[in-house]
Amino acid sequence: MSESSPIDPEFEPYPIEPEPDPFDPEHVVVFDTTLRDGEQTAGVCFSASDKVEIALALAEMGVDVIEAGFPISSAAECAAVAEVAANVRGARVCALARAVPKDVAAAGEALRFAEEPRIHVFVNASDMHLAHQLNKTREQVLAMAAAMVRSAREFTDDVEFSPMDATRADRAFIGELAQVTVAAGATTINLPDTVGYATPDQVASMVAYVRGLVPEAVISFHGQDDLGLATANALAAVAAGARQVEVVVNGIGERAGNTAFEEVVAGLSVHGERLGVATGVDLRGMGQLSALVEERSGVRVPPNKAVVGGNAFRHASGIHQDGVLKQRETYEVLDPEAVGHTVGTQIVLGKLSGRGGFAQRVAALGYHLAEAPLEQAFRRFQTLAATKPEIDDADLRALCG
Ligand code: KIV
């Protein structure tokens, strides 16, 4: 009988995954790197007190790991990481280190007073980076990575290892790096899409591959948004078995930015049950946290930004307004209150608005017009809206008065 015979009782062309248990979801570790990779945004510089304030807000929301900075980069950075480490309780504080002894020592020193310290060791891993930046062979990189993970373990038993540019690297080499670093004591293997190159199917396949090689480690994904795929990639990574996501508030970061905290955590709140996972983050603090990072970074949140943008819950077209007024969920996948949105659901009146939205806003201002005067006011509204993009309360009062 051929292997693919339809009458072979053992043949399973598409193995069926067991249904996730909605009552016992697996925890996805939320690793926030606003203070480290977010600070790599051109023009951003957090003071030590900014870092502490943002870190305390992250811990309050239930973030698991806070990457506070890159201590070897300067004495001020090392002191700022130490201040975060000394102040944060209830979340792990992490410091970044290249796979070189002085970086690991600086990270260990900066984390001396952390309640739960983590050292994050990374090394270039793609052939392009090895040839043009690091100037080392694969064998040398394997040895450096294992040795520096071992040294990091002298400071803490929580060590993360990242092969930088993993998504453009040789897959088997990434697997080898994961195996040697886990053997040396790494507990988390993070797969960075350093230049935002990968697509969700590529990320899922890399996560599944590495997870198969080092099942004892937590597999993590770190994305950048150069192709606008960072959130999709993070969710694909979780679907493929990653149990840590690395994120940045408001998606700030190098070039086009990092994977946005608010998008991934909201995405996991919407799709978590289907995926059998949950985070411990309470998104009700998201609006305030986003505003804090916006203020301290000086990077404005665009109005159309998912979850935290000013327009995220504003409805302008008549059809959407009609739906939302009947049942909010018809045109919203998130509850604005549950994600701490500062404005929330709003009917915005303009050229495309219908009678329903107009009548609701007029009534909210205290005008209870009968059918005919309401219709006349609506016609005056339409004439005005043809020339003015947004009709505000003062306009409405003038139209109804
Ligand atoms: O983008 C990247 O590769 C990084 C690593 C250090 C995780 O930031």
mmCIF file of C-alpha atoms and ligand atoms in Angstrom:
data_model
loop_
_atom_site.group_PDB
_atom_site.id
_atom_site.type_symbol
_atom_site.label_atom_id
_atom_site.label_comp_id
_atom_site.label_asym_id
_atom_site.label_seq_id
_atom_site.Cartn_x
_atom_site.Cartn_y
_atom_site.Cartn_z
ATOM 1 C CA MET A 1 0.000 0.000 0.000
ATOM 2 C CA SER A 2 1.424 3.430 -0.891
ATOM 3 C CA GLU A 3 2.152 5.835 1.942
ATOM 4 C CA SER A 4 -0.545 8.225 0.773
ATOM 5 C CA SER A 5 -3.267 5.659 0.081
ATOM 6 C CA PRO A 6 -6.656 7.015 1.161
ATOM 7 C CA ILE A 7 -7.399 3.671 2.802
ATOM 8 C CA ASP A 8 -4.293 3.706 5.005
ATOM 9 C CA PRO A 9 -5.807 4.126 8.503
ATOM 10 C CA GLU A 10 -2.551 5.672 9.823
ATOM 11 C CA PHE A 11 -2.238 8.296 7.105
ATOM 12 C CA GLU A 12 -2.776 11.792 8.432
ATOM 13 C CA PRO A 13 -2.065 14.435 5.747
ATOM 14 C CA TYR A 14 -2.894 17.368 8.039
ATOM 15 C CA PRO A 15 -2.365 16.407 11.693
ATOM 16 C CA ILE A 16 -5.136 18.001 13.755
ATOM 17 C CA GLU A 17 -3.817 20.184 16.583
ATOM 18 C CA PRO A 18 -5.673 19.627 19.859
ATOM 19 C CA GLU A 19 -8.161 22.426 20.659
ATOM 20 C CA PRO A 20 -6.648 24.882 23.151
ATOM 21 C CA ASP A 21 -8.142 24.775 26.633
ATOM 22 C CA PRO A 22 -9.875 28.164 27.142
ATOM 23 C CA PHE A 23 -9.769 27.692 30.927
ATOM 24 C CA ASP A 24 -6.068 26.959 31.150
ATOM 25 C CA PRO A 25 -4.321 29.313 28.730
ATOM 26 C CA GLU A 26 -0.544 29.238 28.449
ATOM 27 C CA HIS A 27 1.166 32.401 29.668
ATOM 28 C CA VAL A 28 2.861 34.609 27.074
ATOM 29 C CA VAL A 29 5.662 36.601 28.668
ATOM 30 C CA VAL A 30 5.443 40.285 27.763
ATOM 31 C CA PHE A 31 8.988 41.649 27.481
ATOM 32 C CA ASP A 32 8.937 45.412 27.133
ATOM 33 C CA THR A 33 11.973 47.083 25.599
ATOM 34 C CA THR A 34 10.719 50.687 25.385
ATOM 35 C CA LEU A 35 13.596 51.804 27.614
ATOM 36 C CA ARG A 36 16.252 50.030 25.522
ATOM 37 C CA ASP A 37 15.201 49.445 21.895
ATOM 38 C CA GLY A 38 12.546 52.190 22.080
ATOM 39 C CA GLU A 39 15.257 54.606 23.162
ATOM 40 C CA GLN A 40 17.113 53.718 19.936
ATOM 41 C CA THR A 41 14.576 55.952 18.123
ATOM 42 C CA ALA A 42 16.417 58.816 16.402
ATOM 43 C CA GLY A 43 16.249 61.845 18.708
ATOM 44 C CA VAL A 44 15.010 60.057 21.846
ATOM 45 C CA CYS A 45 16.859 60.205 25.165
ATOM 46 C CA PHE A 46 15.216 59.072 28.400
ATOM 47 C CA SER A 47 16.584 60.448 31.665
ATOM 48 C CA ALA A 48 17.036 58.066 34.594
ATOM 49 C CA SER A 49 13.865 59.431 36.181
ATOM 50 C CA ASP A 50 11.931 58.970 32.894
ATOM 51 C CA LYS A 51 13.134 55.365 32.854
ATOM 52 C CA VAL A 52 12.063 54.734 36.438
ATOM 53 C CA GLU A 53 8.651 56.342 35.898
ATOM 54 C CA ILE A 54 7.962 54.365 32.719
ATOM 55 C CA ALA A 55 9.260 51.136 34.288
ATOM 56 C CA LEU A 56 6.978 51.546 37.321
ATOM 57 C CA ALA A 57 3.986 52.098 35.011
ATOM 58 C CA LEU A 58 4.913 48.961 33.028
ATOM 59 C CA ALA A 59 5.235 46.875 36.205
ATOM 60 C CA GLU A 60 1.899 48.215 37.453
ATOM 61 C CA MET A 61 0.224 46.991 34.253
ATOM 62 C CA GLY A 62 1.571 43.467 34.716
ATOM 63 C CA VAL A 63 4.462 43.436 32.228
ATOM 64 C CA ASP A 64 6.723 40.453 32.996
ATOM 65 C CA VAL A 65 10.145 41.715 31.886
ATOM 66 C CA ILE A 66 11.370 45.300 31.521
ATOM 67 C CA GLU A 67 14.529 45.764 29.475
ATOM 68 C CA ALA A 68 15.907 48.912 31.104
ATOM 69 C CA GLY A 69 18.905 49.630 28.893
ATOM 70 C CA PHE A 70 22.357 48.770 27.604
ATOM 71 C CA PRO A 71 24.687 49.444 30.582
ATOM 72 C CA ILE A 72 28.031 49.288 28.736
ATOM 73 C CA SER A 73 26.995 52.160 26.442
ATOM 74 C CA SER A 74 27.750 54.900 29.039
ATOM 75 C CA ALA A 75 28.142 55.522 32.740
ATOM 76 C CA ALA A 76 24.825 57.438 32.750
ATOM 77 C CA GLU A 77 23.039 54.523 31.062
ATOM 78 C CA CYS A 78 24.540 52.072 33.543
ATOM 79 C CA ALA A 79 23.361 54.265 36.456
ATOM 80 C CA ALA A 80 19.866 54.606 34.929
ATOM 81 C CA VAL A 81 19.535 50.809 34.568
ATOM 82 C CA ALA A 82 20.700 50.430 38.179
ATOM 83 C CA GLU A 83 18.053 52.926 39.301
ATOM 84 C CA VAL A 84 15.307 51.016 37.487
ATOM 85 C CA ALA A 85 16.626 47.757 38.989
ATOM 86 C CA ALA A 86 16.562 49.199 42.495
ATOM 87 C CA ASN A 87 13.030 50.603 42.167
ATOM 88 C CA VAL A 88 11.021 48.010 40.258
ATOM 89 C CA ARG A 89 9.373 45.208 42.193
ATOM 90 C CA GLY A 90 7.068 42.525 40.802
ATOM 91 C CA ALA A 91 8.633 42.465 37.309
ATOM 92 C CA ARG A 92 11.983 41.226 36.031
ATOM 93 C CA VAL A 93 14.490 43.908 35.091
ATOM 94 C CA CYS A 94 16.732 43.099 32.156
ATOM 95 C CA ALA A 95 19.974 44.596 30.853
ATOM 96 C CA LEU A 96 21.424 44.093 27.377
ATOM 97 C CA ALA A 97 24.974 42.907 26.688
ATOM 98 C CA ARG A 98 26.907 42.043 23.533
ATOM 99 C CA ALA A 99 28.643 38.661 23.773
ATOM 100 C CA VAL A 100 31.788 40.248 25.194
ATOM 101 C CA PRO A 101 33.037 40.069 28.801
ATOM 102 C CA LYS A 102 32.941 43.821 29.614
ATOM 103 C CA ASP A 103 29.276 44.079 28.498
ATOM 104 C CA VAL A 104 28.202 41.095 30.588
ATOM 105 C CA ALA A 105 30.066 42.458 33.608
ATOM 106 C CA ALA A 106 28.426 45.907 33.195
ATOM 107 C CA ALA A 107 24.989 44.312 32.896
ATOM 108 C CA GLY A 108 25.595 42.194 36.009
ATOM 109 C CA GLU A 109 26.782 45.261 37.934
ATOM 110 C CA ALA A 110 23.809 47.420 36.854
ATOM 111 C CA LEU A 111 21.377 44.711 37.949
ATOM 112 C CA ARG A 112 22.979 44.182 41.379
ATOM 113 C CA PHE A 113 19.918 45.440 43.267
ATOM 114 C CA ALA A 114 17.243 44.005 41.000
ATOM 115 C CA GLU A 115 14.686 41.753 42.661
ATOM 116 C CA GLU A 116 14.598 39.484 39.583
ATOM 117 C CA PRO A 117 17.502 40.253 37.232
ATOM 118 C CA ARG A 118 17.801 39.062 33.637
ATOM 119 C CA ILE A 119 20.823 39.454 31.374
ATOM 120 C CA HIS A 120 20.162 39.533 27.632
ATOM 121 C CA VAL A 121 23.216 38.467 25.632
ATOM 122 C CA PHE A 122 23.209 38.970 21.856
ATOM 123 C CA VAL A 123 25.538 38.413 18.938
ATOM 124 C CA ASN A 124 25.357 38.967 15.173
ATOM 125 C CA ALA A 125 24.281 35.734 13.494
ATOM 126 C CA SER A 126 23.659 36.267 9.774
ATOM 127 C CA ASP A 127 26.555 35.650 7.376
ATOM 128 C CA MET A 128 26.212 39.245 6.174
ATOM 129 C CA HIS A 129 26.704 40.569 9.719
ATOM 130 C CA LEU A 130 29.525 38.109 10.436
ATOM 131 C CA ALA A 131 31.396 39.129 7.278
ATOM 132 C CA HIS A 132 30.782 42.885 7.258
ATOM 133 C CA GLN A 133 30.326 43.857 10.883
ATOM 134 C CA LEU A 134 31.737 41.292 13.295
ATOM 135 C CA ASN A 135 34.502 39.859 11.111
ATOM 136 C CA LYS A 136 34.290 36.453 12.821
ATOM 137 C CA THR A 137 33.640 32.896 11.678
ATOM 138 C CA ARG A 138 30.578 30.916 12.688
ATOM 139 C CA GLU A 139 32.767 28.750 14.954
ATOM 140 C CA GLN A 140 34.070 31.839 16.755
ATOM 141 C CA VAL A 141 30.521 33.170 17.179
ATOM 142 C CA LEU A 142 29.312 29.851 18.616
ATOM 143 C CA ALA A 143 32.158 29.895 21.138
ATOM 144 C CA MET A 144 31.639 33.569 22.115
ATOM 145 C CA ALA A 145 27.894 33.096 22.573
ATOM 146 C CA ALA A 146 28.247 30.011 24.778
ATOM 147 C CA ALA A 147 31.042 31.550 26.856
ATOM 148 C CA MET A 148 29.156 34.805 27.471
ATOM 149 C CA VAL A 149 25.929 33.022 28.386
ATOM 150 C CA ARG A 150 27.963 31.008 30.877
ATOM 151 C CA SER A 151 29.429 34.191 32.341
ATOM 152 C CA ALA A 152 26.006 35.828 32.529
ATOM 153 C CA ARG A 153 24.826 32.803 34.516
ATOM 154 C CA GLU A 154 27.367 33.739 37.182
ATOM 155 C CA PHE A 155 25.231 36.856 37.871
ATOM 156 C CA THR A 156 21.730 35.420 37.468
ATOM 157 C CA ASP A 157 19.961 32.199 36.539
ATOM 158 C CA ASP A 158 17.725 34.127 34.094
ATOM 159 C CA VAL A 159 19.675 34.577 30.859
ATOM 160 C CA GLU A 160 18.242 35.372 27.438
ATOM 161 C CA PHE A 161 20.188 34.863 24.243
ATOM 162 C CA SER A 162 19.487 36.562 20.871
ATOM 163 C CA PRO A 163 21.120 35.676 17.547
ATOM 164 C CA MET A 164 20.862 39.092 15.855
ATOM 165 C CA ASP A 165 19.446 39.236 12.299
ATOM 166 C CA ALA A 166 18.109 35.703 12.845
ATOM 167 C CA THR A 167 15.512 35.972 10.089
ATOM 168 C CA ARG A 168 18.194 36.575 7.429
ATOM 169 C CA ALA A 169 20.633 34.038 8.878
ATOM 170 C CA ASP A 170 21.250 30.415 7.976
ATOM 171 C CA ARG A 171 18.520 28.440 9.730
ATOM 172 C CA ALA A 172 20.778 25.546 10.776
ATOM 173 C CA PHE A 173 23.283 28.020 12.279
ATOM 174 C CA ILE A 174 20.513 29.681 14.320
ATOM 175 C CA GLY A 175 19.569 26.197 15.534
ATOM 176 C CA GLU A 176 23.178 25.502 16.550
ATOM 177 C CA LEU A 177 23.422 28.830 18.385
ATOM 178 C CA ALA A 178 20.199 28.038 20.242
ATOM 179 C CA GLN A 179 21.504 24.599 21.209
ATOM 180 C CA VAL A 180 24.910 25.738 22.451
ATOM 181 C CA THR A 181 23.521 28.687 24.398
ATOM 182 C CA VAL A 182 20.788 26.634 26.035
ATOM 183 C CA ALA A 183 23.434 24.049 26.969
ATOM 184 C CA ALA A 184 25.454 26.947 28.456
ATOM 185 C CA GLY A 185 22.482 28.055 30.567
ATOM 186 C CA ALA A 186 20.237 30.350 28.477
ATOM 187 C CA THR A 187 16.599 29.997 29.515
ATOM 188 C CA THR A 188 15.051 32.146 26.766
ATOM 189 C CA ILE A 189 16.007 32.088 23.080
ATOM 190 C CA ASN A 190 14.881 35.255 21.358
ATOM 191 C CA LEU A 191 14.634 35.310 17.557
ATOM 192 C CA PRO A 192 15.118 38.878 16.309
ATOM 193 C CA ASP A 193 13.833 40.085 12.974
ATOM 194 C CA THR A 194 16.397 42.867 13.338
ATOM 195 C CA VAL A 195 15.710 44.670 10.081
ATOM 196 C CA GLY A 196 11.975 43.940 9.813
ATOM 197 C CA TYR A 197 12.515 41.628 6.841
ATOM 198 C CA ALA A 198 10.452 38.533 7.577
ATOM 199 C CA THR A 199 6.848 37.618 6.807
ATOM 200 C CA PRO A 200 4.533 35.823 9.260
ATOM 201 C CA ASP A 201 4.943 32.401 7.607
ATOM 202 C CA GLN A 202 8.752 32.675 7.806
ATOM 203 C CA VAL A 203 8.623 33.718 11.455
ATOM 204 C CA ALA A 204 6.248 30.874 12.336
ATOM 205 C CA SER A 205 8.448 28.327 10.621
ATOM 206 C CA MET A 206 11.621 29.579 12.373
ATOM 207 C CA VAL A 207 9.905 29.556 15.777
ATOM 208 C CA ALA A 208 8.645 25.997 15.248
ATOM 209 C CA TYR A 209 12.100 24.855 14.100
ATOM 210 C CA VAL A 210 14.023 26.328 17.049
ATOM 211 C CA ARG A 211 11.364 25.258 19.522
ATOM 212 C CA GLY A 212 11.802 21.681 18.284
ATOM 213 C CA LEU A 213 15.551 21.870 18.945
ATOM 214 C CA VAL A 214 15.412 23.434 22.438
ATOM 215 C CA PRO A 215 12.026 22.539 23.915
ATOM 216 C CA GLU A 216 13.265 23.342 27.426
ATOM 217 C CA ALA A 217 13.753 27.055 26.568
ATOM 218 C CA VAL A 218 11.147 29.785 26.189
ATOM 219 C CA ILE A 219 11.124 30.902 22.551
ATOM 220 C CA SER A 220 10.734 34.630 22.051
ATOM 221 C CA PHE A 221 10.200 36.897 19.042
ATOM 222 C CA HIS A 222 11.570 40.428 18.566
ATOM 223 C CA GLY A 223 10.257 42.340 15.551
ATOM 224 C CA GLN A 224 10.868 45.589 13.722
ATOM 225 C CA ASP A 225 8.273 47.290 11.534
ATOM 226 C CA ASP A 226 10.173 48.089 8.331
ATOM 227 C CA LEU A 227 7.552 46.294 6.210
ATOM 228 C CA GLY A 228 4.661 47.058 8.565
ATOM 229 C CA LEU A 229 4.530 43.385 9.596
ATOM 230 C CA ALA A 230 5.804 43.509 13.185
ATOM 231 C CA THR A 231 2.483 42.825 14.920
ATOM 232 C CA ALA A 232 1.439 40.145 12.424
ATOM 233 C CA ASN A 233 4.845 38.510 12.878
ATOM 234 C CA ALA A 234 4.588 38.548 16.683
ATOM 235 C CA LEU A 235 1.139 36.938 16.576
ATOM 236 C CA ALA A 236 2.381 34.334 14.077
ATOM 237 C CA ALA A 237 5.288 33.593 16.423
ATOM 238 C CA VAL A 238 2.891 32.988 19.324
ATOM 239 C CA ALA A 239 0.662 30.796 17.165
ATOM 240 C CA ALA A 240 3.779 28.735 16.331
ATOM 241 C CA GLY A 241 4.716 28.282 19.995
ATOM 242 C CA ALA A 242 6.678 31.386 21.031
ATOM 243 C CA ARG A 243 5.865 32.192 24.642
ATOM 244 C CA GLN A 244 7.562 35.584 24.864
ATOM 245 C CA VAL A 245 6.986 38.685 22.729
ATOM 246 C CA GLU A 246 9.293 41.696 22.747
ATOM 247 C CA VAL A 247 7.430 44.965 22.394
ATOM 248 C CA VAL A 248 7.759 48.748 22.670
ATOM 249 C CA VAL A 249 5.079 51.220 23.749
ATOM 250 C CA ASN A 250 3.688 53.209 20.773
ATOM 251 C CA GLY A 251 5.920 51.089 18.506
ATOM 252 C CA ILE A 252 8.795 53.575 18.661
ATOM 253 C CA GLY A 253 12.322 52.396 17.806
ATOM 254 C CA GLU A 254 15.021 52.360 15.127
ATOM 255 C CA ARG A 255 13.863 53.330 11.600
ATOM 256 C CA ALA A 256 10.177 52.337 11.277
ATOM 257 C CA GLY A 257 10.055 51.249 14.896
ATOM 258 C CA ASN A 258 9.578 48.097 16.951
ATOM 259 C CA THR A 259 6.611 45.802 17.466
ATOM 260 C CA ALA A 260 3.976 47.910 19.226
ATOM 261 C CA PHE A 261 3.180 46.835 22.794
ATOM 262 C CA GLU A 262 -0.451 47.944 22.592
ATOM 263 C CA GLU A 263 -1.098 46.142 19.297
ATOM 264 C CA VAL A 264 0.354 42.788 20.314
ATOM 265 C CA VAL A 265 -1.184 42.713 23.779
ATOM 266 C CA ALA A 266 -4.568 43.822 22.392
ATOM 267 C CA GLY A 267 -4.217 41.245 19.598
ATOM 268 C CA LEU A 268 -3.584 38.528 22.173
ATOM 269 C CA SER A 269 -6.574 39.689 24.208
ATOM 270 C CA VAL A 270 -8.812 39.349 21.126
ATOM 271 C CA HIS A 271 -7.324 36.086 19.771
ATOM 272 C CA GLY A 272 -5.841 34.569 22.949
ATOM 273 C CA GLU A 273 -8.642 32.121 23.618
ATOM 274 C CA ARG A 274 -8.430 30.651 20.114
ATOM 275 C CA LEU A 275 -4.642 30.381 20.450
ATOM 276 C CA GLY A 276 -4.837 28.981 24.004
ATOM 277 C CA VAL A 277 -2.714 31.801 25.459
ATOM 278 C CA ALA A 278 -3.030 34.847 27.693
ATOM 279 C CA THR A 279 -0.793 37.645 28.951
ATOM 280 C CA GLY A 280 -0.862 39.040 32.472
ATOM 281 C CA VAL A 281 -1.166 42.636 31.220
ATOM 282 C CA ASP A 282 -4.108 44.815 32.220
ATOM 283 C CA LEU A 283 -4.558 47.108 29.244
ATOM 284 C CA ARG A 284 -6.729 49.591 31.142
ATOM 285 C CA GLY A 285 -3.531 51.542 31.899
ATOM 286 C CA MET A 286 -2.579 51.664 28.204
ATOM 287 C CA GLY A 287 -3.860 55.174 27.412
ATOM 288 C CA GLN A 288 -1.899 56.710 30.271
ATOM 289 C CA LEU A 289 1.222 54.684 29.514
ATOM 290 C CA SER A 290 1.082 55.656 25.839
ATOM 291 C CA ALA A 291 0.706 59.336 26.767
ATOM 292 C CA LEU A 292 3.619 59.092 29.220
ATOM 293 C CA VAL A 293 5.922 57.549 26.585
ATOM 294 C CA GLU A 294 4.718 60.074 23.998
ATOM 295 C CA GLU A 295 5.572 62.937 26.339
ATOM 296 C CA ARG A 296 8.945 61.619 27.537
ATOM 297 C CA SER A 297 10.100 60.473 24.096
ATOM 298 C CA GLY A 298 8.754 63.499 22.233
ATOM 299 C CA VAL A 299 7.492 61.126 19.500
ATOM 300 C CA ARG A 300 3.883 61.972 18.657
ATOM 301 C CA VAL A 301 1.367 59.127 18.349
ATOM 302 C CA PRO A 302 -0.275 59.350 14.898
ATOM 303 C CA PRO A 303 -4.092 59.726 15.068
ATOM 304 C CA ASN A 304 -4.655 56.506 13.124
ATOM 305 C CA LYS A 305 -2.337 54.439 15.373
ATOM 306 C CA ALA A 306 -4.019 51.162 16.385
ATOM 307 C CA VAL A 307 -5.351 51.000 19.961
ATOM 308 C CA VAL A 308 -3.837 54.273 21.279
ATOM 309 C CA GLY A 309 -4.292 56.727 18.371
ATOM 310 C CA GLY A 310 -6.734 59.617 18.813
ATOM 311 C CA ASN A 311 -8.921 58.297 15.965
ATOM 312 C CA ALA A 312 -8.838 54.636 17.057
ATOM 313 C CA PHE A 313 -12.479 54.778 18.203
ATOM 314 C CA ARG A 314 -13.836 57.743 16.228
ATOM 315 C CA HIS A 315 -16.452 56.983 13.592
ATOM 316 C CA ALA A 316 -16.994 59.358 10.680
ATOM 317 C CA SER A 317 -19.079 57.559 8.056
ATOM 318 C CA GLY A 318 -22.847 57.270 8.252
ATOM 319 C CA ILE A 319 -22.922 53.473 7.906
ATOM 320 C CA HIS A 320 -20.392 52.936 10.707
ATOM 321 C CA GLN A 321 -22.072 55.521 12.931
ATOM 322 C CA ASP A 322 -25.418 53.814 12.446
ATOM 323 C CA GLY A 323 -23.915 50.439 13.407
ATOM 324 C CA VAL A 324 -22.006 51.692 16.449
ATOM 325 C CA LEU A 325 -25.061 53.529 17.763
ATOM 326 C CA LYS A 326 -27.076 50.298 17.542
ATOM 327 C CA GLN A 327 -24.346 47.998 18.887
ATOM 328 C CA ARG A 328 -20.781 49.202 19.497
ATOM 329 C CA GLU A 329 -19.193 45.889 18.441
ATOM 330 C CA THR A 330 -20.570 46.197 14.890
ATOM 331 C CA TYR A 331 -17.576 48.392 14.048
ATOM 332 C CA GLU A 332 -15.165 47.976 16.990
ATOM 333 C CA VAL A 333 -13.102 44.890 17.883
ATOM 334 C CA LEU A 334 -11.841 46.398 21.134
ATOM 335 C CA ASP A 335 -13.674 48.012 24.017
ATOM 336 C CA PRO A 336 -12.022 51.456 24.344
ATOM 337 C CA GLU A 337 -12.417 51.369 28.137
ATOM 338 C CA ALA A 338 -10.706 47.969 28.369
ATOM 339 C CA VAL A 339 -7.637 49.408 26.609
ATOM 340 C CA GLY A 340 -7.681 52.665 28.579
ATOM 341 C CA HIS A 341 -8.410 54.835 25.547
ATOM 342 C CA THR A 342 -8.561 58.437 26.653
ATOM 343 C CA VAL A 343 -11.344 59.521 24.241
ATOM 344 C CA GLY A 344 -13.255 56.313 23.528
ATOM 345 C CA THR A 345 -16.093 55.738 21.081
ATOM 346 C CA GLN A 346 -17.057 58.970 19.339
ATOM 347 C CA ILE A 347 -19.396 59.937 16.563
ATOM 348 C CA VAL A 348 -17.605 62.522 14.437
ATOM 349 C CA LEU A 349 -19.856 64.636 12.258
ATOM 350 C CA GLY A 350 -18.830 65.549 8.734
ATOM 351 C CA LYS A 351 -19.720 65.201 5.075
ATOM 352 C CA LEU A 352 -20.168 61.402 5.231
ATOM 353 C CA SER A 353 -22.311 61.311 8.389
ATOM 354 C CA GLY A 354 -25.908 60.168 8.317
ATOM 355 C CA ARG A 355 -29.079 61.208 10.091
ATOM 356 C CA GLY A 356 -28.540 58.716 12.953
ATOM 357 C CA GLY A 357 -25.189 60.156 14.023
ATOM 358 C CA PHE A 358 -26.451 63.718 13.590
ATOM 359 C CA ALA A 359 -29.597 63.074 15.664
ATOM 360 C CA GLN A 360 -27.579 61.389 18.445
ATOM 361 C CA ARG A 361 -25.135 64.304 18.768
ATOM 362 C CA VAL A 362 -27.930 66.883 18.638
ATOM 363 C CA ALA A 363 -29.833 65.020 21.379
ATOM 364 C CA ALA A 364 -26.647 64.756 23.487
ATOM 365 C CA LEU A 365 -26.451 68.570 23.364
ATOM 366 C CA GLY A 366 -29.976 68.764 24.796
ATOM 367 C CA TYR A 367 -31.964 69.550 21.603
ATOM 368 C CA HIS A 368 -35.048 67.379 21.307
ATOM 369 C CA LEU A 369 -36.347 68.320 17.876
ATOM 370 C CA ALA A 370 -39.481 66.947 16.247
ATOM 371 C CA GLU A 371 -39.142 65.170 12.909
ATOM 372 C CA ALA A 372 -39.557 68.129 10.553
ATOM 373 C CA PRO A 373 -37.237 70.605 12.338
ATOM 374 C CA LEU A 374 -34.686 67.821 12.776
ATOM 375 C CA GLU A 375 -34.795 67.143 9.036
ATOM 376 C CA GLN A 376 -34.361 70.863 8.270
ATOM 377 C CA ALA A 377 -31.427 71.072 10.689
ATOM 378 C CA PHE A 378 -29.903 67.983 9.042
ATOM 379 C CA ARG A 379 -30.101 69.636 5.619
ATOM 380 C CA ARG A 380 -28.371 72.775 6.951
ATOM 381 C CA PHE A 381 -25.774 70.456 8.521
ATOM 382 C CA GLN A 382 -25.138 68.779 5.152
ATOM 383 C CA THR A 383 -24.637 72.131 3.436
ATOM 384 C CA LEU A 384 -22.122 73.173 6.088
ATOM 385 C CA ALA A 385 -20.379 69.764 6.086
ATOM 386 C CA ALA A 386 -19.729 70.072 2.343
ATOM 387 C CA THR A 387 -17.277 72.872 3.156
ATOM 388 C CA LYS A 388 -16.059 72.075 6.695
ATOM 389 C CA PRO A 389 -14.322 68.742 7.501
ATOM 390 C CA GLU A 390 -15.564 68.405 11.077
ATOM 391 C CA ILE A 391 -18.734 69.872 12.521
ATOM 392 C CA ASP A 392 -18.285 70.675 16.209
ATOM 393 C CA ASP A 393 -20.695 71.387 19.054
ATOM 394 C CA ALA A 394 -20.715 75.148 18.418
ATOM 395 C CA ASP A 395 -21.717 74.499 14.787
ATOM 396 C CA LEU A 396 -24.488 72.162 15.932
ATOM 397 C CA ARG A 397 -25.855 74.731 18.365
ATOM 398 C CA ALA A 398 -25.930 77.305 15.564
ATOM 399 C CA LEU A 399 -27.677 74.819 13.269
ATOM 400 C CA CYS A 400 -30.329 73.820 15.818
ATOM 401 C CA GLY A 401 -30.852 77.106 17.617
HETATM 402 O O1 KIV B 1 16.850 44.198 16.784
HETATM 403 C C1 KIV B 1 17.608 43.380 17.393
HETATM 404 O O2 KIV B 1 18.128 42.439 16.834
HETATM 405 C C2 KIV B 1 17.845 43.611 18.814
HETATM 406 C C3 KIV B 1 18.475 42.493 19.594
HETATM 407 C C4 KIV B 1 19.486 42.980 20.533
HETATM 408 C C5 KIV B 1 17.398 41.700 20.253
HETATM 409 O O3 KIV B 1 17.451 44.631 19.341
#
